[in-house]
Coordinates of C-alpha atoms in Angstrom, one line a residue:
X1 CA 65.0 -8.1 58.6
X2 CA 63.3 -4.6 57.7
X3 CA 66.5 -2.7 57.8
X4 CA 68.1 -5.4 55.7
X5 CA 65.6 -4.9 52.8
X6 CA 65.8 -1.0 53.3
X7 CA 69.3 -0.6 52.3
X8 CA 69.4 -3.5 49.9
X9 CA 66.8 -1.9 47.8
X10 CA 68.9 1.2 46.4
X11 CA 71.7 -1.7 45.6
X12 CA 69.8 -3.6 43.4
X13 CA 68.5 -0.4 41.5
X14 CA 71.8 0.5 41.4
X15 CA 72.6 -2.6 39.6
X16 CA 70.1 -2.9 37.2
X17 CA 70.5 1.0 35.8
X18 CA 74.5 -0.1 35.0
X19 CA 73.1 -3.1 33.4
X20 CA 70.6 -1.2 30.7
X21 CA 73.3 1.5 29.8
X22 CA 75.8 -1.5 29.1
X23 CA 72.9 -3.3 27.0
X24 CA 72.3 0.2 25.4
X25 CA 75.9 0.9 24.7
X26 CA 76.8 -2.8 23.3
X27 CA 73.7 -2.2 20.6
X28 CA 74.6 1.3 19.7
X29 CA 78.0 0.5 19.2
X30 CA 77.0 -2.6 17.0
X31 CA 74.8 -0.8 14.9
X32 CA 77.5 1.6 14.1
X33 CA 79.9 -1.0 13.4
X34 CA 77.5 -3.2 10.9
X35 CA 76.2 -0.2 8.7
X36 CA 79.3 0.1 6.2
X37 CA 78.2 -3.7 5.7
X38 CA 74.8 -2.7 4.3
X39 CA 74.5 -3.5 0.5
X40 CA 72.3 -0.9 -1.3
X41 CA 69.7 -2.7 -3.5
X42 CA 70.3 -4.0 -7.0
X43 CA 67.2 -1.5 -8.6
X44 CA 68.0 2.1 -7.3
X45 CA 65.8 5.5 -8.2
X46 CA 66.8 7.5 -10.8
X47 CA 66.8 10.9 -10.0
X48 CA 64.6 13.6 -12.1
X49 CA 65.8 14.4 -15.5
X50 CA 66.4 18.2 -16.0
X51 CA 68.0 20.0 -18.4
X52 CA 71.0 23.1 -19.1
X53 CA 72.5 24.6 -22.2
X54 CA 75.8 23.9 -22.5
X55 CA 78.6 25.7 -24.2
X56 CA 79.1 22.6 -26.8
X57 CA 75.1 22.1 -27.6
X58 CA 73.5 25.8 -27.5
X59 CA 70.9 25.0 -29.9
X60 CA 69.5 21.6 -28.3
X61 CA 65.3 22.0 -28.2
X62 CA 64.8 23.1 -24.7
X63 CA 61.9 20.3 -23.6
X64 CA 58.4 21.5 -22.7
X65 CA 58.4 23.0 -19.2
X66 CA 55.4 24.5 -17.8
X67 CA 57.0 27.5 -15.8
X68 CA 55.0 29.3 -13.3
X69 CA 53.1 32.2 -15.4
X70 CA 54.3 35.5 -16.2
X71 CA 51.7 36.6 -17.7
X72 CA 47.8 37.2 -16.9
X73 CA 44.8 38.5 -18.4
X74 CA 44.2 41.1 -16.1
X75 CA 41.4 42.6 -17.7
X76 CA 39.5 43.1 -21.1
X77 CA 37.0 45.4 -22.4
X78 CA 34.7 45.2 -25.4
X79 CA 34.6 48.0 -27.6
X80 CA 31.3 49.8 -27.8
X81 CA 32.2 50.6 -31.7
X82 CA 29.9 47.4 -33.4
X83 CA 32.3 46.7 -36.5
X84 CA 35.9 47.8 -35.7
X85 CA 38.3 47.0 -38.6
X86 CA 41.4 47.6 -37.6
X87 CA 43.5 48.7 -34.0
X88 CA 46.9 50.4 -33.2
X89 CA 48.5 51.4 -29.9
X90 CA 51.4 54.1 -29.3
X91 CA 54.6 53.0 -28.9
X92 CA 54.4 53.7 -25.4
X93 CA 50.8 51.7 -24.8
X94 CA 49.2 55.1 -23.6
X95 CA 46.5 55.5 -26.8
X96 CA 45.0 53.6 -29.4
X97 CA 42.9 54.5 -32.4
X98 CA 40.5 52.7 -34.0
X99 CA 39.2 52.4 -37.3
X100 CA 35.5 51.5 -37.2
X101 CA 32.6 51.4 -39.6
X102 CA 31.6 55.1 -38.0
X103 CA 35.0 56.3 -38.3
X104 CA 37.9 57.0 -36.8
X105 CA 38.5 56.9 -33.0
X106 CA 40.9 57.7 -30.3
X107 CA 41.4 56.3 -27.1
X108 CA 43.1 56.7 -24.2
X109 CA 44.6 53.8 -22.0
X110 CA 44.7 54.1 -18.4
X111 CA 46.7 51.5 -16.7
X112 CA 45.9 52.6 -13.0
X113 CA 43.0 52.2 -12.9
X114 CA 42.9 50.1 -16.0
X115 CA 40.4 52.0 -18.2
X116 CA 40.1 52.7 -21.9
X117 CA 38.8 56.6 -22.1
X118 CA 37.2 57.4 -25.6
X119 CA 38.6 60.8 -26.3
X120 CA 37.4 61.9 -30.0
X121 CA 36.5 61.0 -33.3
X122 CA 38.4 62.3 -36.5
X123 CA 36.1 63.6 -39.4
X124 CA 36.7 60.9 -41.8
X125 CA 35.7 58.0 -43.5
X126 CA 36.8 54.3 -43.2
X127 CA 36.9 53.9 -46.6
X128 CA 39.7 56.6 -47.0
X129 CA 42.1 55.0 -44.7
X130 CA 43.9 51.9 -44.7
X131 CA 46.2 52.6 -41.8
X132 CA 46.3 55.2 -38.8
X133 CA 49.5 55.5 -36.3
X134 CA 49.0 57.7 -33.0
X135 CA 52.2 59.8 -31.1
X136 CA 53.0 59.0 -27.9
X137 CA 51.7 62.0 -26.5
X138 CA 47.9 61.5 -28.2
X139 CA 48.5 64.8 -29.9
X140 CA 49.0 63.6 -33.4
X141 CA 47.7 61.0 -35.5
X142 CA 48.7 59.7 -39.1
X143 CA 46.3 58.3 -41.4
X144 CA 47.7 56.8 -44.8
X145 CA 45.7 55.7 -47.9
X146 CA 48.2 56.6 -50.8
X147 CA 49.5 60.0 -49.4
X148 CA 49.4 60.6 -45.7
X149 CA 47.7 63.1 -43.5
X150 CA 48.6 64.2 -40.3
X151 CA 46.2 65.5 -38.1
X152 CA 45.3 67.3 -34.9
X153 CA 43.9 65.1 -32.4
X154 CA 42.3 68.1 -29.8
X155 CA 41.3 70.1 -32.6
X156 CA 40.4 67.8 -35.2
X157 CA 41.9 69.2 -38.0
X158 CA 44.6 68.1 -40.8
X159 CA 47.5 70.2 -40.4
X160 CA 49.4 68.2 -42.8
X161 CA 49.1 66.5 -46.2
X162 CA 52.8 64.5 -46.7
X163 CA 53.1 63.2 -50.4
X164 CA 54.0 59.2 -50.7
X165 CA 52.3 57.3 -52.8
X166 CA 51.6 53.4 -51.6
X167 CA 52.5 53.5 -48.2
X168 CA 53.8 50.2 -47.0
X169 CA 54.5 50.9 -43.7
X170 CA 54.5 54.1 -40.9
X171 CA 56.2 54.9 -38.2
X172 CA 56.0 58.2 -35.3
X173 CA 59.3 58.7 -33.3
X174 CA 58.5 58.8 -29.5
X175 CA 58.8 62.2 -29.6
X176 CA 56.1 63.1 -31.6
X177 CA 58.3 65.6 -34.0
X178 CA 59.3 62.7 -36.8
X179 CA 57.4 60.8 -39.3
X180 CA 59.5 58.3 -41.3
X181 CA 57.3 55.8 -44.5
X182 CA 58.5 53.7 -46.6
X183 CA 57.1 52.8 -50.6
X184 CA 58.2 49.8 -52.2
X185 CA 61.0 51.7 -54.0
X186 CA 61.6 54.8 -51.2
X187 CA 61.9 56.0 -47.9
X188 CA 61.0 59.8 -46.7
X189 CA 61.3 61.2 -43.1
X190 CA 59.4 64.2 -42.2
X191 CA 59.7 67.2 -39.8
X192 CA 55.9 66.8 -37.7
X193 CA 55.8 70.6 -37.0
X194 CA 56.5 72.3 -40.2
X195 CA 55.1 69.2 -42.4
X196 CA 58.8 69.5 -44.3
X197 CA 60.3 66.2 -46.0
X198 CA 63.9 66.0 -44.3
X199 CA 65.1 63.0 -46.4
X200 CA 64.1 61.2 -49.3
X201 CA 65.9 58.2 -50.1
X202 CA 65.7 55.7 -53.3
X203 CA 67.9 53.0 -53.9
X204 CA 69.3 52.6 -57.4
X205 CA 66.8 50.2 -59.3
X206 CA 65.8 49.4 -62.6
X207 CA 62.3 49.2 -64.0
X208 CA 60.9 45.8 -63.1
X209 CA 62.9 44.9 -60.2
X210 CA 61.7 43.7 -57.0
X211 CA 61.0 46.4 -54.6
X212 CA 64.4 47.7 -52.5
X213 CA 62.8 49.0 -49.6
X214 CA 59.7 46.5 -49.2
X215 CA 59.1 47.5 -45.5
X216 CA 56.1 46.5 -43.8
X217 CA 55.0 48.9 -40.4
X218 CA 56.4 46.0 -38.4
X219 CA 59.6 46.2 -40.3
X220 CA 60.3 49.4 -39.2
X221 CA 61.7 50.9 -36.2
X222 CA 62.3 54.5 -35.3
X223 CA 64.4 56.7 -32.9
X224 CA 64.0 60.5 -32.2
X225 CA 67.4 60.6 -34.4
X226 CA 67.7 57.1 -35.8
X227 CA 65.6 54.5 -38.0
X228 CA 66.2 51.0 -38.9
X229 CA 64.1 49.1 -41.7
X230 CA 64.7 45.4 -43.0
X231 CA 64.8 45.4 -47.4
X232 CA 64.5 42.2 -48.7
X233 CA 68.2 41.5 -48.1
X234 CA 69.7 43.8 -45.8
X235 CA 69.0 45.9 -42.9
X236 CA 69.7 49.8 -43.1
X237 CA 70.6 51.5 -40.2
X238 CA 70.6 55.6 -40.1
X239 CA 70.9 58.4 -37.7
X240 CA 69.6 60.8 -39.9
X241 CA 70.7 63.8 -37.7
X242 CA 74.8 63.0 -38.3
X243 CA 74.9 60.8 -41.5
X244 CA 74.4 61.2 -45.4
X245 CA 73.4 57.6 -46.4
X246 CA 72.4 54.5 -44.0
X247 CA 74.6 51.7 -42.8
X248 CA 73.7 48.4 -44.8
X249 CA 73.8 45.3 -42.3
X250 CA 73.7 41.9 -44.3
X251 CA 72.7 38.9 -42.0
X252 CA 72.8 35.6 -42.4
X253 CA 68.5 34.7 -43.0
X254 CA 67.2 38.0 -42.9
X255 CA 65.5 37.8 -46.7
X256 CA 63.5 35.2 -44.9
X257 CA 62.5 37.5 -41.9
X258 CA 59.1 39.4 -41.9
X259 CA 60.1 41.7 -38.9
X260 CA 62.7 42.9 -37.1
X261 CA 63.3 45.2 -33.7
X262 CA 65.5 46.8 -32.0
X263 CA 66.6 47.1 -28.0
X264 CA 65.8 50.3 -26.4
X265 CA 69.3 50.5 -25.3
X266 CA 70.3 50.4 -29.1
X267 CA 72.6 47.7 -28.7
X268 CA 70.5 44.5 -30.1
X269 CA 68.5 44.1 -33.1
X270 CA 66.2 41.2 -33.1
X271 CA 64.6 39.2 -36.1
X272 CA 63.4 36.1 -37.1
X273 CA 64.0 34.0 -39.9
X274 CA 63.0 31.1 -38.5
X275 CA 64.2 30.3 -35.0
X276 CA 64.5 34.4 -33.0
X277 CA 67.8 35.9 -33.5
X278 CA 69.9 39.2 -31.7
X279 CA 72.5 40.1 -32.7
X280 CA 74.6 43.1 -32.0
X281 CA 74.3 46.1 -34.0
X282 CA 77.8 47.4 -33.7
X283 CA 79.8 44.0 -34.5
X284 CA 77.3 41.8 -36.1
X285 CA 78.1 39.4 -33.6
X286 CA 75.5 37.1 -32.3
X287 CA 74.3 37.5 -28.7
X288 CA 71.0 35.2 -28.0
X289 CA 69.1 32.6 -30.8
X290 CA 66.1 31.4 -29.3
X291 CA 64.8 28.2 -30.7
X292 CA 61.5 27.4 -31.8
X293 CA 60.8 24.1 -32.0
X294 CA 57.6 23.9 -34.1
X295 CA 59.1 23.9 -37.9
X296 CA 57.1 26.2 -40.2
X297 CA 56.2 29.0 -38.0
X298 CA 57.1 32.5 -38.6
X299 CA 57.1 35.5 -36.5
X300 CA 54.5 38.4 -37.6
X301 CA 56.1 40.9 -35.4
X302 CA 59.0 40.9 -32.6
X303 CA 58.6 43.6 -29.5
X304 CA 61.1 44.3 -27.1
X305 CA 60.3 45.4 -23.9
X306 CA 61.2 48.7 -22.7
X307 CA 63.4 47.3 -19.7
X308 CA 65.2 45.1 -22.4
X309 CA 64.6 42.3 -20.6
X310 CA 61.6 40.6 -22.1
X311 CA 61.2 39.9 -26.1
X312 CA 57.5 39.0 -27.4
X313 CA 57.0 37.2 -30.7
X314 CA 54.0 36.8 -32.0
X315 CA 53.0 34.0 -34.8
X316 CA 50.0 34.5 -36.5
X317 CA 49.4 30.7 -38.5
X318 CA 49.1 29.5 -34.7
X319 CA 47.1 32.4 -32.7
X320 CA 50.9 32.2 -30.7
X321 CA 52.5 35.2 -28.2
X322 CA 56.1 33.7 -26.9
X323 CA 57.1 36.0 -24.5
X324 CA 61.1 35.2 -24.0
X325 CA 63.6 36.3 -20.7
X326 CA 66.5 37.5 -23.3
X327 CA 69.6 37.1 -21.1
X328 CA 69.1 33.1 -20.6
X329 CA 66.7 32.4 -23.9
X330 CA 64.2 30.8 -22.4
X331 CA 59.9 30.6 -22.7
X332 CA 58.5 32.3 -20.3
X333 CA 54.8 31.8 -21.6
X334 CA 53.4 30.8 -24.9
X335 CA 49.4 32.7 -25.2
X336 CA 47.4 31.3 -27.0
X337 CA 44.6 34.5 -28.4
X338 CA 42.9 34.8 -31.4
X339 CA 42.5 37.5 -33.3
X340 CA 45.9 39.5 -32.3
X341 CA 46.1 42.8 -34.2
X342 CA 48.5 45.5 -32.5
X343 CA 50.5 45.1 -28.9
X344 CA 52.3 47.3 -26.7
X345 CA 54.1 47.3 -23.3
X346 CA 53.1 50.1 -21.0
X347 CA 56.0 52.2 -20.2
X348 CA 57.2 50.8 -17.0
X349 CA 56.7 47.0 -19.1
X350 CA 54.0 46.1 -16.1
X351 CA 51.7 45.5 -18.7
X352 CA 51.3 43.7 -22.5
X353 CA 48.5 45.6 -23.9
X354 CA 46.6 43.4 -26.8
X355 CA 43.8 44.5 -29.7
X356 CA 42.3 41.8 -30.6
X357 CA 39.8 41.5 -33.2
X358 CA 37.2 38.8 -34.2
X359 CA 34.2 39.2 -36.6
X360 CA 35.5 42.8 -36.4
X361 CA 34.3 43.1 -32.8
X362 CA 37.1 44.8 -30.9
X363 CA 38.4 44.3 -27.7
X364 CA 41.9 45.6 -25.8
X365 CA 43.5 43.1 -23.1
X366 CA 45.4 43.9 -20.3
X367 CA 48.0 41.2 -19.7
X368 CA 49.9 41.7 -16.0
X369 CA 53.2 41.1 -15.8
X370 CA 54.4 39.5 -12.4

């Protein structure tokens, strides 16, 4: 009896393993079989809307899209000045003066660490200035009323008096050596060093007409050798060193433009009617158009950045700062400050350097790019 029940045991285990793999198998093979007979629901998820530019519909409103941010206030600092009227930077975001109820200061900008250094004040009043542009190297600045005077920062003289007469807007070249301004009826470029007038130019007129230069500082943009200003209907392009006369672009809505700029490569020359345009300077063929999609607004000022990859365009009615990636024409970030008076990348375009103003309390702003 005992041995009989020994060896009958591993039998029946036997038996009952083949028996759940058969069961196993059977139901697998079932359920394989009767899944390409499932019916998928009559209501079924949409998937998430998004959107892409296409070829046929370039111009369609791109939709509002809150993209991780570019841009950050870093830092800002106060100026100790207590009524500050009006700020400009360098063109390279390195310095900054300040015209303040005391007089006229310069600063210096540090960007590592982020510091603003005051480093002099000029001996003269507010009242005589309505303008004051600083080289890129802090050594020279340019104050305008009717005539301009150039002076030296370190020793706080004026080396130069430059005739003009109703300066509508100034510009240094990066290397410190050209001044170009422009009246509503002329523009003159001078030699820095010697305080000679290189060119003078005046557009044929007569008495009465509207002005044919009409540039504003933010409608001007100058090279070491080159300049480009937006007149009411045109834009002139000149390399001063190699030609006689400028280059007249026409573009389609520039009389309705208040600024323009230009790539550092040369290449683009931005503006903004209504909606932001570039277009290339060499065939006047159009490259990007960035849409805006609030009507009425227009750009105060358009700044490239100096990697060409970034475009900022600040609107004024709306306290606005777009800041634009240029190769696929979208927002990046739209800022919303009060009070914008000057801006500036720093060289290596890690930083948007602001002046803001409010109650003519000044105060510079730091914005991180990342």
């Amino acid at each position: 009896m005992k041995a009989s029940i020994l060896h009958g045991r591993p039998r029946q285990v036997w038996t009952m393993a083949v028996c759940w793999i058969l069961f196993w198998g059977i139901l697998l093979v079932g359920c394989r079989g009767a899944s390409p007979m499932m019916t998928a629901p009559s209501t079924s998820i949409s998937p998430t809307p998004t959107w892409e530019p296409t070829k046929d519909s370039p111009l369609l409103p791109t939709p509002t899209v809150t993209p991780n941010p570019s841009f950050i206030i870093y830092k800002s600092i106060d100026f100790e000045e207590k009524k500050t009227f009006s700020i400009y930077f360098s063109s390279n975001g390195k310095y900054m003066t300040a015209i303040t109820e005391d007089g006229i200061y310069i600063y210096e900008i540090n960007h590592e660490p982020l510091e603003l250094r005051k480093m002099t004040q000029l001996p003269i009043s507010w009242t005589k200035v309505l303008g004051a542009r600083i080289s890129n190297d802090g050594q020279l600045v340019a104050t305008f009323l009717n005539d301009i005077d150039i002076w030296d920062v370190s020793k706080k003289q004026k080396i130069h008096t430059l005739k003009m007469g109703q300066v509508r807007g100034l510009a240094i070249s990066p290397n410190g050596k050209i001044l170009a301004a422009t009246s509503c009826y002329s523009l003159k470029i001078w030699d820095l060093v010697t305080g000679s007038e290189l060119i003078s130019w005046i557009p044929e007129h007569k008495e009465g007409d509207d002005c044919t230069i009409n540039a504003l500082s933010s409608q001007i943009w100058l090279s070491d050798e080159t300049i480009v200003i937006k007149r009411p209907k045109d834009v002139a392009i000149w390399n001063f060193n190699r030609e006689k006369e400028p280059l007249l672009l026409v573009l389609e809505g520039i009389e309705l433009s208040r600024t323009i700029d230009v790539s550092p490569d040369k290449q683009l020359i931005a503006f903004a009617p209504h909606n932001v345009e570039i277009i290339s300077l060499f065939n006047k063929e159009p490259q990007h158009k960035i849409r805006i999609s609030q009507e009425g607004w227009w750009a105060g000022r358009l700044l490239f950045s100096p990697d060409g990859h970034l475009l900022v365009a600040w609107f004024p009615e709306e306290n606005s700062l777009k800041i634009f990636n240029i190769a696929d024409e979208k927002e990046l970030q739209d800022l919303k400050i009060e009070g914008i008076y000057d801006f500036a990348f720093s060289e290596n375009s890690s930083f948007l350097i602001l002046g803001t103003l409010e109650n003519n309390k000044g105060k510079i702003h730091w914005l991180k790019i990342r």
